[in-house]
Amino acid sequence: MPELPEVETTLRGLKRHIINQKIQSVIVRFPKLRWPIPENLTKILPGKKLLTLKRRGKYLLFEFTHGTLILHLGMSGRLYIVKDPISFNKHDHVDIQFSNGKTLRFTDPRRFGCVLWANHGETHPLLSKLGPEPLSKTFTAEYLWRKTRNKKIAIKNLIMDAQIVVGVGNIYAAEALFASGINPTKPSLKVTRSDCGKLVNAIKAVLQKAIKKGGTTLRDFANADGKPGYFKQELLVYSREKQACLRCGASLVCRKIGQRSTVYCRSCQK
DNA sequence: CTAAGGACCTGTCGGC
DNA sequence: TGCCGACAGGTCCTTA
């Protein structure tokens, strides 16, 4: 499900419900996610006030005085304020109840998501190697150009590598490459300096537009209040295999690149 | 070091 | 109707 815009949408929607609120209790129904949920979580959180809620890449960071709860939505995770906390379903793995009566629920059928903890002052290993935020000033044409040198991997794989730049997943990588006219299969080292500039701008633009629309709901993404995102109707290539390119009319093709389906236009993307 | 592929999971959809 | 394989928003880890 979630790439940067969906995680950002989740974050923005959650804030007004839970910021500065004290945790009353934590219920872990099923601790086996990508990594086990720390056993002591139900003990170290109650009574603590949530100070800030941040995003780093696709990770959500819940900060307390004594440490940070780190949460990733994986492929199918959802995080939302639940209306009726008494009832729950098969994949409702974690509930965090706040003293204002709101319950934050983490639901994740495929369990590729994770809930972790880092003590105050420590950086979790998963976060320490992440590349720059795509919407920050440090993500520039010059930066991407340097990273593309001497690399044979397809440019699409490169921009989906969180050590290069965070937050770009399968949907927005395809969209950004279409917008910048670059063939996703092109080896990184063959991408020109000028194209790196176009690509960086396209990544920033598509992510910003998607955030404005509340993210992309393909199947089950929902924001903190259970509402879908509306960027799906703006998608120009993703999931449009065999349909007409909206720029030139040619039939869009689909190829596997690094195990992931990739739709693009062979005449617009060189 | 780079690059490729497998692994982790459940749910859904299309084809036979 | 039912079964089976392919595929899905991610990314770490192992292997070559």
PDB file of C-alpha atoms (C1' of nucleotides) in Angstrom:
ATOM      1  CA  MET A   1       0.000   0.000   0.000  1.00  0.00           C
ATOM      2  CA  PRO A   2       1.939   2.839   1.288  1.00  0.00           C
ATOM      3  CA  GLU A   3       4.544   4.970  -0.286  1.00  0.00           C
ATOM      4  CA  LEU A   4       5.596   8.349   1.025  1.00  0.00           C
ATOM      5  CA  PRO A   5       2.327  10.189   0.219  1.00  0.00           C
ATOM      6  CA  GLU A   6       0.208   7.566   1.950  1.00  0.00           C
ATOM      7  CA  VAL A   7       2.430   7.558   5.024  1.00  0.00           C
ATOM      8  CA  GLU A   8       2.402  11.369   5.076  1.00  0.00           C
ATOM      9  CA  THR A   9      -1.390  11.367   4.727  1.00  0.00           C
ATOM     10  CA  THR A  10      -1.662   8.935   7.607  1.00  0.00           C
ATOM     11  CA  LEU A  11       0.640  11.089   9.730  1.00  0.00           C
ATOM     12  CA  ARG A  12      -1.264  14.327   9.076  1.00  0.00           C
ATOM     13  CA  GLY A  13      -4.594  12.698   9.793  1.00  0.00           C
ATOM     14  CA  LEU A  14      -3.424  11.143  13.028  1.00  0.00           C
ATOM     15  CA  LYS A  15      -1.882  14.213  14.616  1.00  0.00           C
ATOM     16  CA  ARG A  16      -5.026  16.025  15.715  1.00  0.00           C
ATOM     17  CA  HIS A  17      -6.302  12.904  17.470  1.00  0.00           C
ATOM     18  CA  ILE A  18      -3.309  11.830  19.481  1.00  0.00           C
ATOM     19  CA  ILE A  19      -0.595  14.491  19.787  1.00  0.00           C
ATOM     20  CA  ASN A  20       0.095  15.478  23.406  1.00  0.00           C
ATOM     21  CA  GLN A  21      -2.167  12.688  24.583  1.00  0.00           C
ATOM     22  CA  LYS A  22      -1.208  10.216  27.236  1.00  0.00           C
ATOM     23  CA  ILE A  23      -1.231   6.504  26.502  1.00  0.00           C
ATOM     24  CA  GLN A  24      -3.585   4.499  28.645  1.00  0.00           C
ATOM     25  CA  SER A  25      -2.889   0.999  27.420  1.00  0.00           C
ATOM     26  CA  VAL A  26      -1.368  -0.995  24.601  1.00  0.00           C
ATOM     27  CA  ILE A  27      -2.893  -4.211  23.307  1.00  0.00           C
ATOM     28  CA  VAL A  28      -0.753  -6.520  21.193  1.00  0.00           C
ATOM     29  CA  ARG A  29      -2.895  -9.305  19.769  1.00  0.00           C
ATOM     30  CA  PHE A  30      -0.395 -10.722  17.328  1.00  0.00           C
ATOM     31  CA  PRO A  31       3.274  -9.838  17.752  1.00  0.00           C
ATOM     32  CA  LYS A  32       4.657 -11.660  14.708  1.00  0.00           C
ATOM     33  CA  LEU A  33       5.122  -8.976  12.105  1.00  0.00           C
ATOM     34  CA  ARG A  34       8.187  -8.596   9.901  1.00  0.00           C
ATOM     35  CA  TRP A  35      10.070  -8.531  13.159  1.00  0.00           C
ATOM     36  CA  PRO A  36       8.545  -9.415  16.512  1.00  0.00           C
ATOM     37  CA  ILE A  37       6.924  -6.529  18.345  1.00  0.00           C
ATOM     38  CA  PRO A  38       9.067  -5.892  21.468  1.00  0.00           C
ATOM     39  CA  GLU A  39       7.502  -7.713  24.396  1.00  0.00           C
ATOM     40  CA  ASN A  40       7.905  -4.848  26.826  1.00  0.00           C
ATOM     41  CA  LEU A  41       5.950  -2.377  24.694  1.00  0.00           C
ATOM     42  CA  THR A  42       2.778  -2.884  26.680  1.00  0.00           C
ATOM     43  CA  LYS A  43       4.712  -1.974  29.831  1.00  0.00           C
ATOM     44  CA  ILE A  44       6.865   0.966  28.781  1.00  0.00           C
ATOM     45  CA  LEU A  45       4.182   3.025  27.018  1.00  0.00           C
ATOM     46  CA  PRO A  46       1.217   3.401  29.390  1.00  0.00           C
ATOM     47  CA  GLY A  47       1.308   6.696  31.287  1.00  0.00           C
ATOM     48  CA  LYS A  48       3.616   8.334  28.724  1.00  0.00           C
ATOM     49  CA  LYS A  49       2.646  11.361  26.670  1.00  0.00           C
ATOM     50  CA  LEU A  50       3.080  11.327  22.893  1.00  0.00           C
ATOM     51  CA  LEU A  51       5.247  14.376  22.250  1.00  0.00           C
ATOM     52  CA  THR A  52       5.640  14.393  18.473  1.00  0.00           C
ATOM     53  CA  LEU A  53       4.732  12.327  15.452  1.00  0.00           C
ATOM     54  CA  LYS A  54       7.177  12.382  12.559  1.00  0.00           C
ATOM     55  CA  ARG A  55       7.866  10.618   9.288  1.00  0.00           C
ATOM     56  CA  ARG A  56      11.219   9.398   8.009  1.00  0.00           C
ATOM     57  CA  GLY A  57      10.876   7.827   4.587  1.00  0.00           C
ATOM     58  CA  LYS A  58       8.021   5.395   4.967  1.00  0.00           C
ATOM     59  CA  TYR A  59       8.545   5.026   8.706  1.00  0.00           C
ATOM     60  CA  LEU A  60       6.322   6.744  11.255  1.00  0.00           C
ATOM     61  CA  LEU A  61       8.074   7.861  14.431  1.00  0.00           C
ATOM     62  CA  PHE A  62       6.123   8.317  17.649  1.00  0.00           C
ATOM     63  CA  GLU A  63       8.359  10.206  20.038  1.00  0.00           C
ATOM     64  CA  PHE A  64       8.242  10.044  23.821  1.00  0.00           C
ATOM     65  CA  THR A  65      10.631  11.351  26.460  1.00  0.00           C
ATOM     66  CA  HIS A  66      12.162   7.906  26.901  1.00  0.00           C
ATOM     67  CA  GLY A  67      12.317   6.772  23.284  1.00  0.00           C
ATOM     68  CA  THR A  68      10.645   6.347  19.912  1.00  0.00           C
ATOM     69  CA  LEU A  69       8.071   3.920  18.620  1.00  0.00           C
ATOM     70  CA  ILE A  70       8.956   3.083  15.013  1.00  0.00           C
ATOM     71  CA  LEU A  71       6.190   1.840  12.733  1.00  0.00           C
ATOM     72  CA  HIS A  72       6.242   0.749   9.093  1.00  0.00           C
ATOM     73  CA  LEU A  73       3.073  -0.078   7.166  1.00  0.00           C
ATOM     74  CA  GLY A  74       4.722  -2.615   4.856  1.00  0.00           C
ATOM     75  CA  MET A  75       2.568  -3.521   1.844  1.00  0.00           C
ATOM     76  CA  SER A  76      -0.847  -3.804   3.427  1.00  0.00           C
ATOM     77  CA  GLY A  77      -0.655  -1.958   6.731  1.00  0.00           C
ATOM     78  CA  ARG A  78      -3.186   0.617   7.875  1.00  0.00           C
ATOM     79  CA  LEU A  79      -3.138   2.888  10.883  1.00  0.00           C
ATOM     80  CA  TYR A  80      -6.290   4.657  11.920  1.00  0.00           C
ATOM     81  CA  ILE A  81      -8.494   5.860  14.736  1.00  0.00           C
ATOM     82  CA  VAL A  82     -10.997   3.105  15.342  1.00  0.00           C
ATOM     83  CA  LYS A  83     -14.620   3.921  16.074  1.00  0.00           C
ATOM     84  CA  ASP A  84     -15.505   0.809  17.992  1.00  0.00           C
ATOM     85  CA  PRO A  85     -12.438  -0.463  19.861  1.00  0.00           C
ATOM     86  CA  ILE A  86     -14.360  -3.312  21.457  1.00  0.00           C
ATOM     87  CA  SER A  87     -14.666  -5.329  18.279  1.00  0.00           C
ATOM     88  CA  PHE A  88     -11.693  -6.373  16.197  1.00  0.00           C
ATOM     89  CA  ASN A  89     -10.857  -8.517  13.224  1.00  0.00           C
ATOM     90  CA  LYS A  90      -8.272 -11.126  12.336  1.00  0.00           C
ATOM     91  CA  HIS A  91      -5.508  -8.738  11.264  1.00  0.00           C
ATOM     92  CA  ASP A  92      -5.984  -5.991  13.845  1.00  0.00           C
ATOM     93  CA  HIS A  93      -2.624  -6.626  15.489  1.00  0.00           C
ATOM     94  CA  VAL A  94      -2.129  -3.632  17.773  1.00  0.00           C
ATOM     95  CA  ASP A  95      -4.359  -1.128  19.571  1.00  0.00           C
ATOM     96  CA  ILE A  96      -2.982   1.897  21.412  1.00  0.00           C
ATOM     97  CA  GLN A  97      -5.556   3.499  23.669  1.00  0.00           C
ATOM     98  CA  PHE A  98      -5.116   7.138  24.620  1.00  0.00           C
ATOM     99  CA  SER A  99      -6.535   8.833  27.674  1.00  0.00           C
ATOM    100  CA  ASN A 100      -8.724  11.111  25.538  1.00  0.00           C
ATOM    101  CA  GLY A 101     -10.704   8.041  24.531  1.00  0.00           C
ATOM    102  CA  LYS A 102      -9.184   7.605  21.070  1.00  0.00           C
ATOM    103  CA  THR A 103      -7.839   4.221  20.015  1.00  0.00           C
ATOM    104  CA  LEU A 104      -5.143   3.938  17.380  1.00  0.00           C
ATOM    105  CA  ARG A 105      -5.283   0.630  15.546  1.00  0.00           C
ATOM    106  CA  PHE A 106      -2.665  -1.083  13.375  1.00  0.00           C
ATOM    107  CA  THR A 107      -4.105  -3.529  10.868  1.00  0.00           C
ATOM    108  CA  ASP A 108      -1.865  -5.452   8.493  1.00  0.00           C
ATOM    109  CA  PRO A 109      -3.050  -8.619   6.686  1.00  0.00           C
ATOM    110  CA  ARG A 110       0.274  -9.462   5.045  1.00  0.00           C
ATOM    111  CA  ARG A 111       2.337  -8.616   8.117  1.00  0.00           C
ATOM    112  CA  PHE A 112       5.202  -7.048   6.182  1.00  0.00           C
ATOM    113  CA  GLY A 113       4.909  -4.054   8.455  1.00  0.00           C
ATOM    114  CA  CYS A 114       6.719  -3.632  11.751  1.00  0.00           C
ATOM    115  CA  VAL A 115       6.425  -2.012  15.164  1.00  0.00           C
ATOM    116  CA  LEU A 116       9.761  -1.392  16.871  1.00  0.00           C
ATOM    117  CA  TRP A 117      11.269   0.621  19.673  1.00  0.00           C
ATOM    118  CA  ALA A 118      14.414   2.726  20.025  1.00  0.00           C
ATOM    119  CA  ASN A 119      15.507   4.107  23.384  1.00  0.00           C
ATOM    120  CA  HIS A 120      16.030   7.826  23.713  1.00  0.00           C
ATOM    121  CA  GLY A 121      19.269   8.906  22.079  1.00  0.00           C
ATOM    122  CA  GLU A 122      19.625   5.754  20.036  1.00  0.00           C
ATOM    123  CA  THR A 123      19.129   5.466  16.297  1.00  0.00           C
ATOM    124  CA  HIS A 124      17.577   2.258  15.091  1.00  0.00           C
ATOM    125  CA  PRO A 125      19.758   0.411  12.537  1.00  0.00           C
ATOM    126  CA  LEU A 126      16.864   0.427  10.057  1.00  0.00           C
ATOM    127  CA  LEU A 127      16.881   4.217  10.018  1.00  0.00           C
ATOM    128  CA  SER A 128      20.594   4.875  10.093  1.00  0.00           C
ATOM    129  CA  LYS A 129      21.346   4.089   6.443  1.00  0.00           C
ATOM    130  CA  LEU A 130      18.427   5.889   4.843  1.00  0.00           C
ATOM    131  CA  GLY A 131      19.032   8.331   2.009  1.00  0.00           C
ATOM    132  CA  PRO A 132      17.687  11.883   1.847  1.00  0.00           C
ATOM    133  CA  GLU A 133      14.037  12.843   1.924  1.00  0.00           C
ATOM    134  CA  PRO A 134      12.867  13.399  -1.665  1.00  0.00           C
ATOM    135  CA  LEU A 135      11.033  16.615  -0.766  1.00  0.00           C
ATOM    136  CA  SER A 136      14.048  18.113   0.979  1.00  0.00           C
ATOM    137  CA  LYS A 137      16.616  20.494  -0.476  1.00  0.00           C
ATOM    138  CA  THR A 138      19.328  17.862  -0.164  1.00  0.00           C
ATOM    139  CA  PHE A 139      17.715  15.748  -2.870  1.00  0.00           C
ATOM    140  CA  THR A 140      19.059  17.515  -5.940  1.00  0.00           C
ATOM    141  CA  ALA A 141      19.956  16.803  -9.567  1.00  0.00           C
ATOM    142  CA  GLU A 142      23.629  16.891  -8.625  1.00  0.00           C
ATOM    143  CA  TYR A 143      23.078  14.348  -5.851  1.00  0.00           C
ATOM    144  CA  LEU A 144      21.188  11.908  -8.073  1.00  0.00           C
ATOM    145  CA  TRP A 145      23.693  12.365 -10.867  1.00  0.00           C
ATOM    146  CA  ARG A 146      26.538  11.354  -8.563  1.00  0.00           C
ATOM    147  CA  LYS A 147      24.613   8.320  -7.344  1.00  0.00           C
ATOM    148  CA  THR A 148      23.930   7.136 -10.883  1.00  0.00           C
ATOM    149  CA  ARG A 149      27.613   7.037 -11.849  1.00  0.00           C
ATOM    150  CA  ASN A 150      29.103   3.581 -12.369  1.00  0.00           C
ATOM    151  CA  LYS A 151      25.821   1.867 -11.553  1.00  0.00           C
ATOM    152  CA  LYS A 152      24.406  -0.629 -14.001  1.00  0.00           C
ATOM    153  CA  ILE A 153      21.089  -1.199 -12.272  1.00  0.00           C
ATOM    154  CA  ALA A 154      17.946   0.068 -13.961  1.00  0.00           C
ATOM    155  CA  ILE A 155      17.198   3.670 -13.060  1.00  0.00           C
ATOM    156  CA  LYS A 156      13.829   2.594 -11.687  1.00  0.00           C
ATOM    157  CA  ASN A 157      15.491   0.269  -9.187  1.00  0.00           C
ATOM    158  CA  LEU A 158      17.909   3.005  -8.217  1.00  0.00           C
ATOM    159  CA  ILE A 159      15.219   5.532  -7.283  1.00  0.00           C
ATOM    160  CA  MET A 160      13.339   2.847  -5.351  1.00  0.00           C
ATOM    161  CA  ASP A 161      16.433   2.136  -3.233  1.00  0.00           C
ATOM    162  CA  ALA A 162      15.926   3.739   0.175  1.00  0.00           C
ATOM    163  CA  GLN A 163      19.667   4.218   0.564  1.00  0.00           C
ATOM    164  CA  ILE A 164      19.588   6.492  -2.494  1.00  0.00           C
ATOM    165  CA  VAL A 165      16.346   8.306  -1.708  1.00  0.00           C
ATOM    166  CA  VAL A 166      13.507   7.331   0.620  1.00  0.00           C
ATOM    167  CA  GLY A 167       9.793   7.118   0.003  1.00  0.00           C
ATOM    168  CA  VAL A 168       9.629   6.288  -3.712  1.00  0.00           C
ATOM    169  CA  GLY A 169       7.794   3.008  -4.301  1.00  0.00           C
ATOM    170  CA  ASN A 170       6.456   1.184  -7.309  1.00  0.00           C
ATOM    171  CA  ILE A 171       3.633   3.578  -8.149  1.00  0.00           C
ATOM    172  CA  TYR A 172       5.477   6.873  -7.922  1.00  0.00           C
ATOM    173  CA  ALA A 173       8.683   5.558  -9.486  1.00  0.00           C
ATOM    174  CA  ALA A 174       6.695   4.610 -12.608  1.00  0.00           C
ATOM    175  CA  GLU A 175       4.857   7.929 -12.629  1.00  0.00           C
ATOM    176  CA  ALA A 176       7.994  10.039 -12.139  1.00  0.00           C
ATOM    177  CA  LEU A 177       9.847   8.199 -14.919  1.00  0.00           C
ATOM    178  CA  PHE A 178       6.947   8.761 -17.295  1.00  0.00           C
ATOM    179  CA  ALA A 179       6.770  12.435 -16.390  1.00  0.00           C
ATOM    180  CA  SER A 180      10.481  12.857 -17.057  1.00  0.00           C
ATOM    181  CA  GLY A 181      10.502  10.808 -20.284  1.00  0.00           C
ATOM    182  CA  ILE A 182      13.034   8.256 -19.075  1.00  0.00           C
ATOM    183  CA  ASN A 183      12.828   4.555 -19.882  1.00  0.00           C
ATOM    184  CA  PRO A 184      12.665   2.756 -16.503  1.00  0.00           C
ATOM    185  CA  THR A 185      14.919  -0.054 -17.760  1.00  0.00           C
ATOM    186  CA  LYS A 186      17.771   2.293 -18.646  1.00  0.00           C
ATOM    187  CA  PRO A 187      20.997   1.527 -16.774  1.00  0.00           C
ATOM    188  CA  SER A 188      21.613   4.303 -14.256  1.00  0.00           C
ATOM    189  CA  LEU A 189      25.039   5.135 -15.671  1.00  0.00           C
ATOM    190  CA  LYS A 190      23.462   6.010 -19.031  1.00  0.00           C
ATOM    191  CA  VAL A 191      21.054   8.540 -17.583  1.00  0.00           C
ATOM    192  CA  THR A 192      22.220  12.039 -18.495  1.00  0.00           C
ATOM    193  CA  ARG A 193      22.866  14.874 -16.106  1.00  0.00           C
ATOM    194  CA  SER A 194      19.943  16.754 -17.618  1.00  0.00           C
ATOM    195  CA  ASP A 195      17.614  13.778 -17.174  1.00  0.00           C
ATOM    196  CA  CYS A 196      18.648  13.512 -13.522  1.00  0.00           C
ATOM    197  CA  GLY A 197      17.369  17.052 -13.109  1.00  0.00           C
ATOM    198  CA  LYS A 198      14.070  16.212 -14.768  1.00  0.00           C
ATOM    199  CA  LEU A 199      13.701  13.063 -12.714  1.00  0.00           C
ATOM    200  CA  VAL A 200      14.376  14.776  -9.393  1.00  0.00           C
ATOM    201  CA  ASN A 201      11.808  17.437 -10.233  1.00  0.00           C
ATOM    202  CA  ALA A 202       9.301  14.817 -11.366  1.00  0.00           C
ATOM    203  CA  ILE A 203       9.702  12.811  -8.162  1.00  0.00           C
ATOM    204  CA  LYS A 204       9.125  15.887  -6.031  1.00  0.00           C
ATOM    205  CA  ALA A 205       6.142  16.968  -8.132  1.00  0.00           C
ATOM    206  CA  VAL A 206       4.358  13.637  -8.189  1.00  0.00           C
ATOM    207  CA  LEU A 207       4.829  13.079  -4.449  1.00  0.00           C
ATOM    208  CA  GLN A 208       3.537  16.563  -3.648  1.00  0.00           C
ATOM    209  CA  LYS A 209       0.494  16.167  -5.888  1.00  0.00           C
ATOM    210  CA  ALA A 210      -0.281  12.773  -4.375  1.00  0.00           C
ATOM    211  CA  ILE A 211      -0.054  14.179  -0.852  1.00  0.00           C
ATOM    212  CA  LYS A 212      -2.534  16.901  -1.848  1.00  0.00           C
ATOM    213  CA  LYS A 213      -4.950  14.238  -3.043  1.00  0.00           C
ATOM    214  CA  GLY A 214      -4.577  12.261   0.167  1.00  0.00           C
ATOM    215  CA  GLY A 215      -2.506   9.474  -1.407  1.00  0.00           C
ATOM    216  CA  THR A 216      -3.378   6.647  -3.778  1.00  0.00           C
ATOM    217  CA  THR A 217      -5.963   4.059  -2.821  1.00  0.00           C
ATOM    218  CA  LEU A 218      -5.624   1.052  -5.105  1.00  0.00           C
ATOM    219  CA  ARG A 219      -7.392  -1.406  -2.908  1.00  0.00           C
ATOM    220  CA  ASP A 220      -7.153  -0.882   0.809  1.00  0.00           C
ATOM    221  CA  PHE A 221      -5.272   2.282   1.700  1.00  0.00           C
ATOM    222  CA  ALA A 222      -7.238   4.483   4.078  1.00  0.00           C
ATOM    223  CA  ASN A 223      -6.173   7.503   6.079  1.00  0.00           C
ATOM    224  CA  ALA A 224      -6.389   7.984   9.831  1.00  0.00           C
ATOM    225  CA  ASP A 225     -10.127   8.580   9.563  1.00  0.00           C
ATOM    226  CA  GLY A 226     -10.760   5.602   7.311  1.00  0.00           C
ATOM    227  CA  LYS A 227     -11.121   7.634   4.104  1.00  0.00           C
ATOM    228  CA  PRO A 228      -9.443   6.690   0.799  1.00  0.00           C
ATOM    229  CA  GLY A 229      -6.987   8.825  -1.192  1.00  0.00           C
ATOM    230  CA  TYR A 230      -7.843  10.225  -4.600  1.00  0.00           C
ATOM    231  CA  PHE A 231      -4.584  10.180  -6.525  1.00  0.00           C
ATOM    232  CA  LYS A 232      -5.492   6.964  -8.350  1.00  0.00           C
ATOM    233  CA  GLN A 233      -7.435   8.917 -10.923  1.00  0.00           C
ATOM    234  CA  GLU A 234      -4.331  10.994 -11.670  1.00  0.00           C
ATOM    235  CA  LEU A 235      -2.102   8.022 -12.432  1.00  0.00           C
ATOM    236  CA  LEU A 236      -0.777   8.203 -15.993  1.00  0.00           C
ATOM    237  CA  VAL A 237       0.988   4.840 -16.308  1.00  0.00           C
ATOM    238  CA  TYR A 238       0.734   2.735 -13.154  1.00  0.00           C
ATOM    239  CA  SER A 239      -1.850  -0.056 -13.649  1.00  0.00           C
ATOM    240  CA  ARG A 240      -2.579   1.188 -17.187  1.00  0.00           C
ATOM    241  CA  GLU A 241      -0.883  -1.643 -19.094  1.00  0.00           C
ATOM    242  CA  LYS A 242      -2.110  -1.978 -22.713  1.00  0.00           C
ATOM    243  CA  GLN A 243      -4.056   1.238 -22.424  1.00  0.00           C
ATOM    244  CA  ALA A 244      -3.253   4.277 -24.542  1.00  0.00           C
ATOM    245  CA  CYS A 245      -0.434   6.571 -23.480  1.00  0.00           C
ATOM    246  CA  LEU A 246      -2.116   9.819 -22.463  1.00  0.00           C
ATOM    247  CA  ARG A 247       0.632  11.780 -24.164  1.00  0.00           C
ATOM    248  CA  CYS A 248       1.160  10.023 -27.524  1.00  0.00           C
ATOM    249  CA  GLY A 249      -1.568   7.399 -27.744  1.00  0.00           C
ATOM    250  CA  ALA A 250       0.752   4.394 -28.063  1.00  0.00           C
ATOM    251  CA  SER A 251      -0.089   1.234 -26.141  1.00  0.00           C
ATOM    252  CA  LEU A 252       1.618   1.189 -22.740  1.00  0.00           C
ATOM    253  CA  VAL A 253       3.796  -1.845 -22.063  1.00  0.00           C
ATOM    254  CA  CYS A 254       4.441  -3.731 -18.820  1.00  0.00           C
ATOM    255  CA  ARG A 255       7.811  -5.246 -17.935  1.00  0.00           C
ATOM    256  CA  LYS A 256       9.204  -6.801 -14.807  1.00  0.00           C
ATOM    257  CA  ILE A 257      12.067  -4.711 -13.512  1.00  0.00           C
ATOM    258  CA  GLY A 258      13.683  -6.036 -10.361  1.00  0.00           C
ATOM    259  CA  GLN A 259      10.692  -8.322  -9.755  1.00  0.00           C
ATOM    260  CA  ARG A 260       8.237  -5.426  -9.898  1.00  0.00           C
ATOM    261  CA  SER A 261       5.706  -4.757 -12.634  1.00  0.00           C
ATOM    262  CA  THR A 262       6.524  -1.573 -14.458  1.00  0.00           C
ATOM    263  CA  VAL A 263       4.284   0.152 -16.958  1.00  0.00           C
ATOM    264  CA  TYR A 264       5.741   2.699 -19.372  1.00  0.00           C
ATOM    265  CA  CYS A 265       5.490   4.146 -22.856  1.00  0.00           C
ATOM    266  CA  ARG A 266       8.148   2.938 -25.287  1.00  0.00           C
ATOM    267  CA  SER A 267       7.811   5.965 -27.514  1.00  0.00           C
ATOM    268  CA  CYS A 268       7.706   8.680 -24.834  1.00  0.00           C
ATOM    269  CA  GLN A 269      10.321   7.142 -22.531  1.00  0.00           C
ATOM    270  CA  LYS A 270      13.764   6.726 -24.078  1.00  0.00           C
TER     271      LYS A 270
ATOM    272  C1'  DC B   1      31.809  -3.391  -3.577  1.00  0.00           C
ATOM    273  C1'  DT B   2      27.470  -4.424  -7.057  1.00  0.00           C
ATOM    274  C1'  DA B   3      23.471  -6.899  -8.718  1.00  0.00           C
ATOM    275  C1'  DA B   4      20.025 -10.469  -8.695  1.00  0.00           C
ATOM    276  C1'  DG B   5      16.904 -13.344  -6.512  1.00  0.00           C
ATOM    277  C1'  DG B   6      14.577 -15.316  -2.512  1.00  0.00           C
ATOM    278  C1'  DA B   7      12.163 -14.696   1.499  1.00  0.00           C
ATOM    279  C1'  DC B   8       8.539 -13.083   4.419  1.00  0.00           C
ATOM    280  C1'  DC B   9       2.679 -13.190   4.467  1.00  0.00           C
ATOM    281  C1'  DT B  10      -2.521 -13.088   3.210  1.00  0.00           C
ATOM    282  C1'  DG B  11      -6.099 -11.974   0.032  1.00  0.00           C
ATOM    283  C1'  DT B  12      -7.986 -11.468  -4.507  1.00  0.00           C
ATOM    284  C1'  DC B  13      -8.602 -12.231  -9.195  1.00  0.00           C
ATOM    285  C1'  DG B  14      -8.609 -14.571 -13.684  1.00  0.00           C
ATOM    286  C1'  DG B  15      -8.428 -18.757 -16.225  1.00  0.00           C
ATOM    287  C1'  DC B  16      -9.549 -23.418 -16.863  1.00  0.00           C
TER     288       DC B  16
ATOM    289  C1'  DT C   1     -18.674 -23.847  -8.640  1.00  0.00           C
ATOM    290  C1'  DG C   2     -13.890 -24.882  -7.410  1.00  0.00           C
ATOM    291  C1'  DC C   3      -9.095 -25.157  -7.661  1.00  0.00           C
ATOM    292  C1'  DC C   4      -4.492 -23.160  -8.835  1.00  0.00           C
ATOM    293  C1'  DG C   5      -1.297 -19.924 -10.093  1.00  0.00           C
ATOM    294  C1'  DA C   6      -0.097 -15.204 -10.517  1.00  0.00           C
ATOM    295  C1'  DC C   7       0.049 -11.023  -8.474  1.00  0.00           C
ATOM    296  C1'  DA C   8      -0.276  -7.014  -4.971  1.00  0.00           C
ATOM    297  C1'  DG C   9       1.509  -0.481  -2.224  1.00  0.00           C
ATOM    298  C1'  DG C  10       8.012  -3.123   0.743  1.00  0.00           C
ATOM    299  C1'  DT C  11      12.591  -4.197   1.782  1.00  0.00           C
ATOM    300  C1'  DC C  12      15.921  -7.086   4.193  1.00  0.00           C
ATOM    301  C1'  DC C  13      19.022 -10.849   3.560  1.00  0.00           C
ATOM    302  C1'  DT C  14      21.681 -14.244   1.129  1.00  0.00           C
ATOM    303  C1'  DT C  15      24.178 -15.553  -2.789  1.00  0.00           C
ATOM    304  C1'  DA C  16      27.091 -14.983  -6.824  1.00  0.00           C
TER     305       DA C  16
END
